[in-house]
Short mmCIF file of C-alpha atoms and ligand atoms in Angstrom, two decimals:
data_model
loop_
_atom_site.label_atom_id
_atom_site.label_comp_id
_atom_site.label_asym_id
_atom_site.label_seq_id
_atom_site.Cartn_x
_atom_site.Cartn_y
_atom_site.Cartn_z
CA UNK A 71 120.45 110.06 71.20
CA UNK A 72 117.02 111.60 70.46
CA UNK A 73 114.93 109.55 67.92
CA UNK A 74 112.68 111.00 65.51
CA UNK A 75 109.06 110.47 66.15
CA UNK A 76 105.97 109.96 63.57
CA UNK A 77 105.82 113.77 64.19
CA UNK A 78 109.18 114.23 62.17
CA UNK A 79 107.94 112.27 58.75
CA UNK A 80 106.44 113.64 55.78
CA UNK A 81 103.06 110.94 55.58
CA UNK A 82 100.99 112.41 53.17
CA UNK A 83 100.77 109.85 49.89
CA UNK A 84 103.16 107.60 51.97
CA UNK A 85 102.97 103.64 52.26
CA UNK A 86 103.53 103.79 56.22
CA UNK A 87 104.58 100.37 58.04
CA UNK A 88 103.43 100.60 61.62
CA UNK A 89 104.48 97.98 64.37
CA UNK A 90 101.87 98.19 67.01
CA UNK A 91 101.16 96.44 69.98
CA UNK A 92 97.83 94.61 69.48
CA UNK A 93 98.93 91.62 71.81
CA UNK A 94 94.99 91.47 73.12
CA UNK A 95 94.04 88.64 75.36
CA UNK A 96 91.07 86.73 73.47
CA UNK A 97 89.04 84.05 74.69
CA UNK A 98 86.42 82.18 72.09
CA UNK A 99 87.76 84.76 69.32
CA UNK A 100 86.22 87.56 71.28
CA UNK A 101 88.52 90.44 72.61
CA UNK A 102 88.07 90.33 75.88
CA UNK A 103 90.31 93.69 76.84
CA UNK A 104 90.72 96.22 74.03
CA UNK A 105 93.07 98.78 75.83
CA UNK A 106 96.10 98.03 73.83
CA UNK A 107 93.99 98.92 70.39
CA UNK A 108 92.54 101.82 72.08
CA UNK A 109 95.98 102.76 72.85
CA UNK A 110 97.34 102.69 69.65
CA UNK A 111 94.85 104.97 68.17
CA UNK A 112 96.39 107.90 68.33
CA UNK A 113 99.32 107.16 66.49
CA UNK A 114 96.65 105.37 63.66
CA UNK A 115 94.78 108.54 63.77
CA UNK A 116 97.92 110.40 62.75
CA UNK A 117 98.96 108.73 60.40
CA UNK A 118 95.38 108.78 58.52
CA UNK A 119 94.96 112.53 59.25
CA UNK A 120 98.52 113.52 57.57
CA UNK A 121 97.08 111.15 54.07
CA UNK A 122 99.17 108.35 54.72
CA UNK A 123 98.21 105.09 54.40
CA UNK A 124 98.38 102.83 57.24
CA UNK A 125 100.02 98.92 57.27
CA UNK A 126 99.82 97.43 60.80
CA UNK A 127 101.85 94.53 61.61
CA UNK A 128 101.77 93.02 65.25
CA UNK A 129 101.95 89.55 66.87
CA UNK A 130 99.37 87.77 68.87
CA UNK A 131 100.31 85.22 71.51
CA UNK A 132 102.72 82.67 71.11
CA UNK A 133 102.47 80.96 67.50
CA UNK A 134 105.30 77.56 67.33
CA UNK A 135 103.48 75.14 65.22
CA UNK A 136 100.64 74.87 62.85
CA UNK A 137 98.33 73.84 65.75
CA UNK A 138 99.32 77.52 67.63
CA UNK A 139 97.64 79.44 64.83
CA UNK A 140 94.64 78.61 65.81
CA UNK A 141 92.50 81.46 67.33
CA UNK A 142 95.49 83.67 66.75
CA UNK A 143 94.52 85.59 64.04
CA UNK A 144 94.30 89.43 64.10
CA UNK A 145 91.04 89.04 62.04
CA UNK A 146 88.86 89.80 65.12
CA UNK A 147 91.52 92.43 66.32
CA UNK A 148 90.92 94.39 62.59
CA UNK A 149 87.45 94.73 62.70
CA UNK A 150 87.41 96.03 66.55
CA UNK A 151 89.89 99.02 65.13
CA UNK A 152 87.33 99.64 62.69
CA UNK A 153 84.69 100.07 64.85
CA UNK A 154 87.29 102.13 66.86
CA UNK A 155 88.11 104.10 63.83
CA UNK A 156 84.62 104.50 62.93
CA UNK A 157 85.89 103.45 59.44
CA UNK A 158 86.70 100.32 56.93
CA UNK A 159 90.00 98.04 57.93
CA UNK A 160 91.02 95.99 55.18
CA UNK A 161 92.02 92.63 56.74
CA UNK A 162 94.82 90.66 54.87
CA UNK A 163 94.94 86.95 56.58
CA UNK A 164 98.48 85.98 55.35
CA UNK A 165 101.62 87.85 56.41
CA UNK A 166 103.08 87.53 52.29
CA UNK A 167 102.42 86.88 49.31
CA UNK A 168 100.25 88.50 45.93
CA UNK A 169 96.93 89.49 47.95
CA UNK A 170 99.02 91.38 50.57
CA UNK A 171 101.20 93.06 47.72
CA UNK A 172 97.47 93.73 46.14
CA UNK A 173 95.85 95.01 49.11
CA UNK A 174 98.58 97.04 49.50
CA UNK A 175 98.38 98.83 45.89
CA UNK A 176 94.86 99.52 46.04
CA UNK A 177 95.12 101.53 49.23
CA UNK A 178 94.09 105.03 49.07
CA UNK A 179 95.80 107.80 51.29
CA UNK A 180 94.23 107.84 54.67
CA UNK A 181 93.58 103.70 54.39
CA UNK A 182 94.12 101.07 56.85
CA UNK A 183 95.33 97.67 56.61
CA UNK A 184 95.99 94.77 59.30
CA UNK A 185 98.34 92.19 58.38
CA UNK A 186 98.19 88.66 59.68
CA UNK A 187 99.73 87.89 63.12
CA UNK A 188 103.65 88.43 62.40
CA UNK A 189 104.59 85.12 64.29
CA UNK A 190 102.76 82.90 61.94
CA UNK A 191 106.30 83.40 60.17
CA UNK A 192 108.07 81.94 63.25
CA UNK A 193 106.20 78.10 61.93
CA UNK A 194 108.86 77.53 59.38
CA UNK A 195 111.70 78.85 61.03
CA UNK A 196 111.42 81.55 63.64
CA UNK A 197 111.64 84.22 60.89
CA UNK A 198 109.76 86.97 62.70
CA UNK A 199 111.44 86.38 66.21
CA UNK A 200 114.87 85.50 64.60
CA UNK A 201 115.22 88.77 62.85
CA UNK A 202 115.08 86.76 59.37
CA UNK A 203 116.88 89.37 57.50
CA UNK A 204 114.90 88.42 54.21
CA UNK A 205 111.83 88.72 55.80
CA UNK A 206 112.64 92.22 57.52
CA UNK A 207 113.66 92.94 53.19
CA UNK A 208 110.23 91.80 52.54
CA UNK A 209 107.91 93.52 54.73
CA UNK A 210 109.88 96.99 54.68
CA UNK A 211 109.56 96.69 50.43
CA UNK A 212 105.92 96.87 51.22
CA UNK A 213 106.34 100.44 52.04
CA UNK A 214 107.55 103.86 52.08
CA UNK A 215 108.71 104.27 55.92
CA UNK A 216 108.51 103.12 59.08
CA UNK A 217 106.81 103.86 62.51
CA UNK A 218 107.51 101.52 65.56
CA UNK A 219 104.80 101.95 68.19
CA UNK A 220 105.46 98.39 70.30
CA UNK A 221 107.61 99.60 73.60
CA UNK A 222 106.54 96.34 74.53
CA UNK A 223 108.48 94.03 72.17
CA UNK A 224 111.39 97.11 71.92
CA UNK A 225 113.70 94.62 74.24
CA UNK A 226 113.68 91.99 71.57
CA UNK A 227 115.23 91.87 67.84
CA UNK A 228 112.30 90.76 65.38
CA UNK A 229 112.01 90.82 61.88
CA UNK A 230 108.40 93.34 62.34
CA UNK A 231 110.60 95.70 64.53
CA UNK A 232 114.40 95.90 63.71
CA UNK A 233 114.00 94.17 60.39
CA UNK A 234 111.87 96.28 58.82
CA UNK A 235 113.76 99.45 60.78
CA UNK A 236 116.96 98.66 59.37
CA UNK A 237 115.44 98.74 55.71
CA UNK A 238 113.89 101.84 55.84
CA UNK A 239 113.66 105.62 57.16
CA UNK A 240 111.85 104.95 61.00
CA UNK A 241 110.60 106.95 63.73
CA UNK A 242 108.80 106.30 67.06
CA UNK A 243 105.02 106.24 67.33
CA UNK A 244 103.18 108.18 70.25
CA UNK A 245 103.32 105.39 72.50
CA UNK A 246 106.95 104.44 72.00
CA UNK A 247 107.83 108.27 72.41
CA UNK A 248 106.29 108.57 75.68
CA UNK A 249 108.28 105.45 77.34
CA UNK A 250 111.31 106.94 75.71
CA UNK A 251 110.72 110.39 77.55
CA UNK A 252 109.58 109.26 80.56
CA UNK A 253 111.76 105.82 81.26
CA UNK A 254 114.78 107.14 79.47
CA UNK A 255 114.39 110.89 80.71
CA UNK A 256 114.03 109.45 84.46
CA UNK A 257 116.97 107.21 84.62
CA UNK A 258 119.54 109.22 82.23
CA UNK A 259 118.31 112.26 82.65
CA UNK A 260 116.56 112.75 86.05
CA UNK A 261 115.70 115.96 87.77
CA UNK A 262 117.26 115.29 91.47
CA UNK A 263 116.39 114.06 94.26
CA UNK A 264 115.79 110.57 92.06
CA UNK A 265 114.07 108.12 94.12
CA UNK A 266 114.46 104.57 92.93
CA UNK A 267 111.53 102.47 94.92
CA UNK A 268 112.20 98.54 94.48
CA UNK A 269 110.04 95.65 95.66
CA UNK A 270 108.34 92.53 93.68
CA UNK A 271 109.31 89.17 94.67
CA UNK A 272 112.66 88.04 94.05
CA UNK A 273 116.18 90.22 94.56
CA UNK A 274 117.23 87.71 91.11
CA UNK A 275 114.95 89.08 88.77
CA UNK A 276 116.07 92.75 89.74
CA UNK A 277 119.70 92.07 89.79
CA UNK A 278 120.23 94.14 86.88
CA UNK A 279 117.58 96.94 87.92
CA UNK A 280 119.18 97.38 91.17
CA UNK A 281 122.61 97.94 90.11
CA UNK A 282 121.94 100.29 87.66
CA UNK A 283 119.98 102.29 90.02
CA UNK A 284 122.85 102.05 92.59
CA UNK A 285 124.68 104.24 89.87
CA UNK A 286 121.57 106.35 89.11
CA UNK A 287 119.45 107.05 91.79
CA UNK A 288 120.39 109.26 95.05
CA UNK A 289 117.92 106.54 97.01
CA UNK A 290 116.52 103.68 96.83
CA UNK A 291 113.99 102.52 98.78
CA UNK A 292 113.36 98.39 99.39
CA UNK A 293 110.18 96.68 99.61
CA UNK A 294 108.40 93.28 98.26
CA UNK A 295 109.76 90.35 99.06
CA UNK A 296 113.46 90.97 98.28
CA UNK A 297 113.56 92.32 101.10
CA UNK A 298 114.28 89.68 103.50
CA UNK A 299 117.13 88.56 101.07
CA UNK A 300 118.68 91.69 102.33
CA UNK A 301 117.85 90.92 106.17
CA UNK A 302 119.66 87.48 105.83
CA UNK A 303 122.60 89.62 104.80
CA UNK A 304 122.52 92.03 107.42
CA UNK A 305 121.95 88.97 110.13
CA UNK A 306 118.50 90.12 110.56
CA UNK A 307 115.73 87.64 111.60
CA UNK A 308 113.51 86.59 108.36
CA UNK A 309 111.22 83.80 110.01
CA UNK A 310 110.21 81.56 107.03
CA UNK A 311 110.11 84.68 104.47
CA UNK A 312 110.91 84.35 101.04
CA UNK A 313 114.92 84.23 100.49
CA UNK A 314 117.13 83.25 97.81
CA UNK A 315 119.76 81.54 99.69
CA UNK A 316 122.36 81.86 96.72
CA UNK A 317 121.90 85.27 96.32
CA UNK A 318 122.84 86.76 100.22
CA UNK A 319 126.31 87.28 99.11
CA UNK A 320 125.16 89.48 96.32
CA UNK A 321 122.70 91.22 98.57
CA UNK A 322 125.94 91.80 100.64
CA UNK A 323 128.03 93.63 97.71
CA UNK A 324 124.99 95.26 96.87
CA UNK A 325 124.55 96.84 100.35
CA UNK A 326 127.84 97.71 100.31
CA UNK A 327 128.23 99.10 96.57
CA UNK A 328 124.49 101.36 97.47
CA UNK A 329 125.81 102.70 101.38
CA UNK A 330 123.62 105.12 102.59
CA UNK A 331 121.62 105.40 99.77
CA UNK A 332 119.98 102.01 100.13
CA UNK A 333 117.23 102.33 102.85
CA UNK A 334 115.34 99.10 103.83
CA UNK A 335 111.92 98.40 105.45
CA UNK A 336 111.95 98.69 109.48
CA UNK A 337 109.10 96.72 109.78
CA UNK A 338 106.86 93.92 108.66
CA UNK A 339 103.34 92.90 108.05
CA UNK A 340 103.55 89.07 109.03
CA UNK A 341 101.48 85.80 108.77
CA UNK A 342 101.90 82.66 109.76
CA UNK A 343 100.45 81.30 106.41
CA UNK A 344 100.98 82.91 102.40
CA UNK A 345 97.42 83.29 103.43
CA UNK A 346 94.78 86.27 103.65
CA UNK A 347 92.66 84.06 105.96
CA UNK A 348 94.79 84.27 109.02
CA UNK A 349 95.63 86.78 111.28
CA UNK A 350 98.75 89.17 110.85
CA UNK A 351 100.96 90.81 112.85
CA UNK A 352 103.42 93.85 112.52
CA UNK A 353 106.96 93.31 114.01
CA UNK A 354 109.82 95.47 114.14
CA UNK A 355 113.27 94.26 112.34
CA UNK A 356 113.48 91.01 112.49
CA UNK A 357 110.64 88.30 111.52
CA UNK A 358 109.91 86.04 114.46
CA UNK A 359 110.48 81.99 113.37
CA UNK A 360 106.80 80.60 111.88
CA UNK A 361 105.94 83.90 110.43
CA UNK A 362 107.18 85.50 107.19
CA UNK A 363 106.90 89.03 105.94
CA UNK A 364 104.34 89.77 103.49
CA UNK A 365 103.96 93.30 103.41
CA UNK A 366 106.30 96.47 104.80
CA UNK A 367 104.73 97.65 107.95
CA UNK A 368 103.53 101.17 108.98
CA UNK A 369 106.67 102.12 110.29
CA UNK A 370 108.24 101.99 106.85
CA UNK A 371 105.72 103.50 104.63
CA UNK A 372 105.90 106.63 106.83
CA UNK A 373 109.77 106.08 106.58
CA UNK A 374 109.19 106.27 103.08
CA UNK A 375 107.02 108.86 103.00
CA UNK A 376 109.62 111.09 104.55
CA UNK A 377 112.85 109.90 101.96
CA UNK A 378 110.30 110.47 99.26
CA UNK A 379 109.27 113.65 100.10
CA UNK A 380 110.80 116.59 97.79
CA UNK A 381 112.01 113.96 95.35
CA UNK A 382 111.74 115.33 91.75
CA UNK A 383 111.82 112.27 90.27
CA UNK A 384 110.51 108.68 91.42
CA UNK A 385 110.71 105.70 89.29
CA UNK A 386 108.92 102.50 91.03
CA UNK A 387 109.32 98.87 90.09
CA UNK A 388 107.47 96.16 92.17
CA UNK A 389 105.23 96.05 94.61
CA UNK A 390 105.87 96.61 98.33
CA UNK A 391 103.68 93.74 99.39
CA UNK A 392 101.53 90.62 98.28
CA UNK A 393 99.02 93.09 96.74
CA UNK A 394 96.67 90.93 95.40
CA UNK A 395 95.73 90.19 99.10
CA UNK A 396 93.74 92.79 101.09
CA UNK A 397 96.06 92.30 104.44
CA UNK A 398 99.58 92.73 102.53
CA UNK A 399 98.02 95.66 100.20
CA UNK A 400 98.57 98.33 102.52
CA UNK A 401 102.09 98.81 101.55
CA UNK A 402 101.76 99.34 98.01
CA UNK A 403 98.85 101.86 98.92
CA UNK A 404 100.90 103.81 101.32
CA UNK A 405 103.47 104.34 98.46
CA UNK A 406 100.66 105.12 95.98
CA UNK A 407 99.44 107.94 98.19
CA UNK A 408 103.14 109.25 98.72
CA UNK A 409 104.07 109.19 95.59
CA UNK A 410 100.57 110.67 94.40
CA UNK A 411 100.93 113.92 96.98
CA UNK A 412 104.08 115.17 95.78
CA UNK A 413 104.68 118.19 93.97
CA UNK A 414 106.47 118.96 90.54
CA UNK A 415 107.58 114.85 90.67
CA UNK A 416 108.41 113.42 87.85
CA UNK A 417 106.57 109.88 88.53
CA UNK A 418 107.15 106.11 86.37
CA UNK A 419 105.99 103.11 87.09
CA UNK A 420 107.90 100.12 85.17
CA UNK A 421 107.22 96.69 85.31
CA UNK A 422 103.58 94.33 84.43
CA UNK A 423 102.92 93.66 88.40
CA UNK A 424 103.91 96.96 89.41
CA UNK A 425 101.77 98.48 87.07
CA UNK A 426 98.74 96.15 87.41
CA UNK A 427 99.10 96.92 91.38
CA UNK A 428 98.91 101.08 90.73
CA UNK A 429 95.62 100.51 88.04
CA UNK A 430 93.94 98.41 90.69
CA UNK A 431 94.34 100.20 93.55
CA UNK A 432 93.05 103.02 91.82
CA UNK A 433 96.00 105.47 91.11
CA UNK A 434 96.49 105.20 87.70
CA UNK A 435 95.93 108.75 87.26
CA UNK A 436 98.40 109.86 89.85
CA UNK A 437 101.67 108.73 88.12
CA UNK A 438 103.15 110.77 85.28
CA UNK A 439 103.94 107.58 83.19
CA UNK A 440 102.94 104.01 83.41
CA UNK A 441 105.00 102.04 81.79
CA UNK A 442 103.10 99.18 78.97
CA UNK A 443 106.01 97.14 78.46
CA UNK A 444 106.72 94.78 81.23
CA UNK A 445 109.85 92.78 80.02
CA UNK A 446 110.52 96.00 77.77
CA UNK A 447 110.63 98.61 80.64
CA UNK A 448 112.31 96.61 82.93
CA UNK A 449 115.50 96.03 80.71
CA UNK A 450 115.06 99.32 80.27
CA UNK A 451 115.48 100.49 83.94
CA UNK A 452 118.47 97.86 84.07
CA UNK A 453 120.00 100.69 81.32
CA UNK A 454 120.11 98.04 78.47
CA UNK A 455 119.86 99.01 74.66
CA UNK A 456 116.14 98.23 73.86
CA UNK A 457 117.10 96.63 69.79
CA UNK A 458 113.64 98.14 69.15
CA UNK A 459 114.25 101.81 70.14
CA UNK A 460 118.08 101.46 68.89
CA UNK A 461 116.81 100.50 65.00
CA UNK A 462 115.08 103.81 65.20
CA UNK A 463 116.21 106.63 62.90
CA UNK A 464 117.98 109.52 65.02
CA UNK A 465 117.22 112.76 64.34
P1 LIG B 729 106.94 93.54 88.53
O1 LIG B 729 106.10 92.66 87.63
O2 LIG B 729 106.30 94.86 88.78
O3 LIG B 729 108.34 93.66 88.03
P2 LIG B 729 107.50 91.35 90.34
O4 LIG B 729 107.01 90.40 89.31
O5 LIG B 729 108.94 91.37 90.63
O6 LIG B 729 106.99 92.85 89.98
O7 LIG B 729 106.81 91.07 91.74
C1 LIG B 729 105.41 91.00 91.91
C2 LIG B 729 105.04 89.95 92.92
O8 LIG B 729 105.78 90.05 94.10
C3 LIG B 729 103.60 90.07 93.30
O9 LIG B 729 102.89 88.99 92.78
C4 LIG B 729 103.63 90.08 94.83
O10 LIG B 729 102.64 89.26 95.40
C5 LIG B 729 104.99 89.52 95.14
N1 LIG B 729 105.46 89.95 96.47
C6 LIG B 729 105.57 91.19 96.95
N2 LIG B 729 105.99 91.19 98.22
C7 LIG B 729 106.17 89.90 98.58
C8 LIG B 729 106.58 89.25 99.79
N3 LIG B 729 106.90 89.96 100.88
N4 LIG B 729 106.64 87.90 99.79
C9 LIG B 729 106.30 87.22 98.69
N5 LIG B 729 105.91 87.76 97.52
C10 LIG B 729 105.83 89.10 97.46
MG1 LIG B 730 106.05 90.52 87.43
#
């Protein structure tokens, strides 16, 4: 069902409630990465340009007792948006209460306002990440309608997302929109051939992922260390790789559930040590005992080259190798530069090390969509209802 966006809401005069993501690592009170404020800009921008007046509520870190709160306020996070905005950001350092209700009625249209970190309600009672239901009352009676811009926090229920949704008219910010499109267009509504590409480290975290891609995708291509997983379940050699013993049977029905559509590597990038300070070898099939697989070998990223070729749509979720080390890098590159060549492609990366691996290696301009939300985009590949996208208003 299509949701309406920030685009579809009359702003001008209007109280607007935003949930953004300003979830900014901080170190000594000083943001130390300001991408996710940047990010939400546009949306802010918006909403200012249209005469509305801008709320923002988000959460910052994890917040479970009194002692949490400290160095967790968005106080540093509302004066970098002003700089950002190039204008004033009224700062309101409680997340109730008379001054907020104050601050509030003295806005002017085209304002902006930063509540206080939304989990300092979670001290008393995990209001904010138990969807308190008078607390989602609360907040949304602070204003006219609502925009959810978070993707990131869309896969939970919390009382600055659904609460607040469920109270009042909502749409989807700019950022939200685009995971929508891109995520939801590529796995419900894909342009064929649809390429699934799965790697990362463990076959149990991807469970989900890889059986709704089974369903979804006309290949799928396996890399990462889940791989070998699938080797022990084919009988193939897999040295001292990584394998989840209690999950070869699954591997099994998986295999047999995917058929021909499941293609895995043909070779490996080995070592003798989860080291980058030894020497590596590439073997065919099976992993000779002492050595595991690290990375897929050349063999395979030129086999997956070729089943990605002509795809229309590609949507990627963990890395092909151990990344973060030079030797078992060359994987995820070779994929990269695939995925970057082809034409017309629909391209989306979903997942936090996935994503992390494209930026680094320098092709973060060569996918159509990278996704923000790690947890988020991941449940949404596994074709779960995100509770933050559902408590949107259709349109
Ligand atoms: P994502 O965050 O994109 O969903 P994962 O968290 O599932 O991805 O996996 C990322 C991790 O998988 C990386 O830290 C990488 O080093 C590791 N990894 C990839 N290939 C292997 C392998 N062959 N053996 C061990 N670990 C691997
Ligand atoms: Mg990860």
């Amino acid at each position: 069902m299509a949701k309406k966006t920030v685009r579809d809401l009359d702003l001008q005069g209007q109280k607007v409630l935003v949930r953004v993501d300003f979830n900014v690592p901080l170190k000594d009170g000083v943001i130390t990465n300001d991408n996710r404020i940047v990010a939400a800009l546009p949306t802010i921008n918006y909403i200012i340009e249209q005469g509305g007046k801008a709320i923002l509520f988000s959460h910052l870190g994890r917040v479970k007792t009194e002692e949490d709160k400290d160095g967790k306020s968005l106080a540093p996070v509302a004066e970098r948006l002003s700089e950002l905005l190039k204008k004033p950001v009224t700062f309101v350092p409680e997340t109730r209460g008379k001054e907020l209700e104050n601050a509030i009625a003295n806005m002017k249209d085209g304002d902006v306002l930063v509540v206080e970190n939304t989990r300092f309600e979670d001290i008393d009672g995990k209001k904010e990440s138990g969807n308190d239901s008078e607390l989602g009352k609360y907040w949304a009676s602070l204003g006219d309608v609502f925009v959810n811009d978070a993707f990131g926090t869309a896969h939970r229920a919390h009382a600055s997302n659904v609460g607040i949704a469920s109270n009042l008219p909502s749409a989807a910010g700019f950022l939200m929109e685009k995971e929508i499109k891109f995520i939801g267009g590529a796995v419900d509504e894909p342009k064929r051939p649809f390429v699934a590409i799965l790697g990362g480290a463990k076959v149990s975290d991807k469970i989900g992922v890889i059986e709704n891609l089974i369903k979804k995708a006309d290949k799928i291509l396996i890399g990462g260390g889940m791989t070998y997983t699938f080797y022990a379940a084919k009988g193939i050699g897999i040295g001292k790789s990584l394998v989840e013993s209690d999950k070869i049977d699954l591997a099994k029905s998986l295999i047999e559930k995917a058929g021909d559509k499941l293609i895995l590597p043909v070779d490996s990038v080995c070592a003798a040590e989860f080291s980058n300070d030894v020497p590596t070898e590439v073997h065919e099939g099976a992993v000779p005992e002492g050595f595991m697989g690290l990375d897929i070998g050349p063999a395979t990223i030129d086999l997956f080259t070729k089943e990605l070729d002509g795809a229309k749509t590609v949507v990627w979720n963990g890395p092909m190798g151990v990344f973060e080390m030079s030797n078992f890098a060359n994987g995820t590159i070779g994929v990269c530069e695939a995925i970057a060549n082809l034409e017309n492609a629909t391209t989306v990366i979903g997942g936090g090390d996935s994503a992390a691996a494209a930026i680094q290696l320098g092709f973060a301009d060569k996918f159509t969509h990278i996704s923000t939300g790690g947890g988020a985009s991941l449940e949404y590949l596994e074709g779960k209802v995100l509770p933050g996208v559902a408590s949107i208003s259709d349109k």
